[in-house]
Amino acid sequence: SGANFNPAVSLSLGLSKALGGPGLELKDMGVYFGVQILAAIVAAAIYVELFWNDFNLTPASGFGWSDAMVCEILYTFMLCFVVLNVAAAGGNKPNEFYGLAIG
């Protein structure tokens, strides 16, 4: 579908286009960023309104913020790598199964 819901994926697609590959134009990347951040804020507000409860998101006991950061960076890199290699690569057209690899 061409949709992406993660700002890191939008950034990687924007950088890919800026370096001469397939991806998003930089102005489109900015629009995606804005909508994704706004959607996250609205979703959080709706959750709090629906359930009358909020929570602090912290690493599990036994793990620190640095552990969580390393894990987040690693998994975000893997997601962006897969998206660029299966969904955005021109040599993979037509490809109807890239969603399976990403999901």
PDB file of N, CA, C and O in Angstrom, residues 12 38 45 53 91 93:
ATOM      1  N   SER A  12      14.018   6.573   7.086  1.00  0.00           N
ATOM      2  CA  SER A  12      14.859   5.743   6.225  1.00  0.00           C
ATOM      3  C   SER A  12      14.426   5.857   4.762  1.00  0.00           C
ATOM      4  O   SER A  12      15.270   5.902   3.865  1.00  0.00           O
ATOM      5  N   LEU A  38       1.344  13.315  15.735  1.00  0.00           N
ATOM      6  CA  LEU A  38       0.005  13.744  16.144  1.00  0.00           C
ATOM      7  C   LEU A  38      -0.893  12.545  16.431  1.00  0.00           C
ATOM      8  O   LEU A  38      -1.625  12.523  17.430  1.00  0.00           O
ATOM      9  N   ALA A  45      -4.216  10.033  24.214  1.00  0.00           N
ATOM     10  CA  ALA A  45      -5.312  10.761  24.868  1.00  0.00           C
ATOM     11  C   ALA A  45      -6.598   9.944  24.852  1.00  0.00           C
ATOM     12  O   ALA A  45      -7.337   9.902  25.844  1.00  0.00           O
ATOM     13  N   ASN A  53      -7.266   5.738  32.894  1.00  0.00           N
ATOM     14  CA  ASN A  53      -6.049   5.228  33.517  1.00  0.00           C
ATOM     15  C   ASN A  53      -4.872   5.565  32.610  1.00  0.00           C
ATOM     16  O   ASN A  53      -4.986   5.539  31.404  1.00  0.00           O
ATOM     17  N   GLY A  91      14.230  -3.598  -7.550  1.00  0.00           N
ATOM     18  CA  GLY A  91      14.412  -4.904  -8.161  1.00  0.00           C
ATOM     19  C   GLY A  91      13.413  -5.943  -7.704  1.00  0.00           C
ATOM     20  O   GLY A  91      13.368  -7.044  -8.250  1.00  0.00           O
ATOM     21  N   LYS A  93      10.083  -5.589  -7.765  1.00  0.00           N
ATOM     22  CA  LYS A  93       8.761  -5.336  -8.321  1.00  0.00           C
ATOM     23  C   LYS A  93       8.439  -6.391  -9.371  1.00  0.00           C
ATOM     24  O   LYS A  93       9.310  -6.761 -10.133  1.00  0.00           O
TER      25      LYS A  93
END
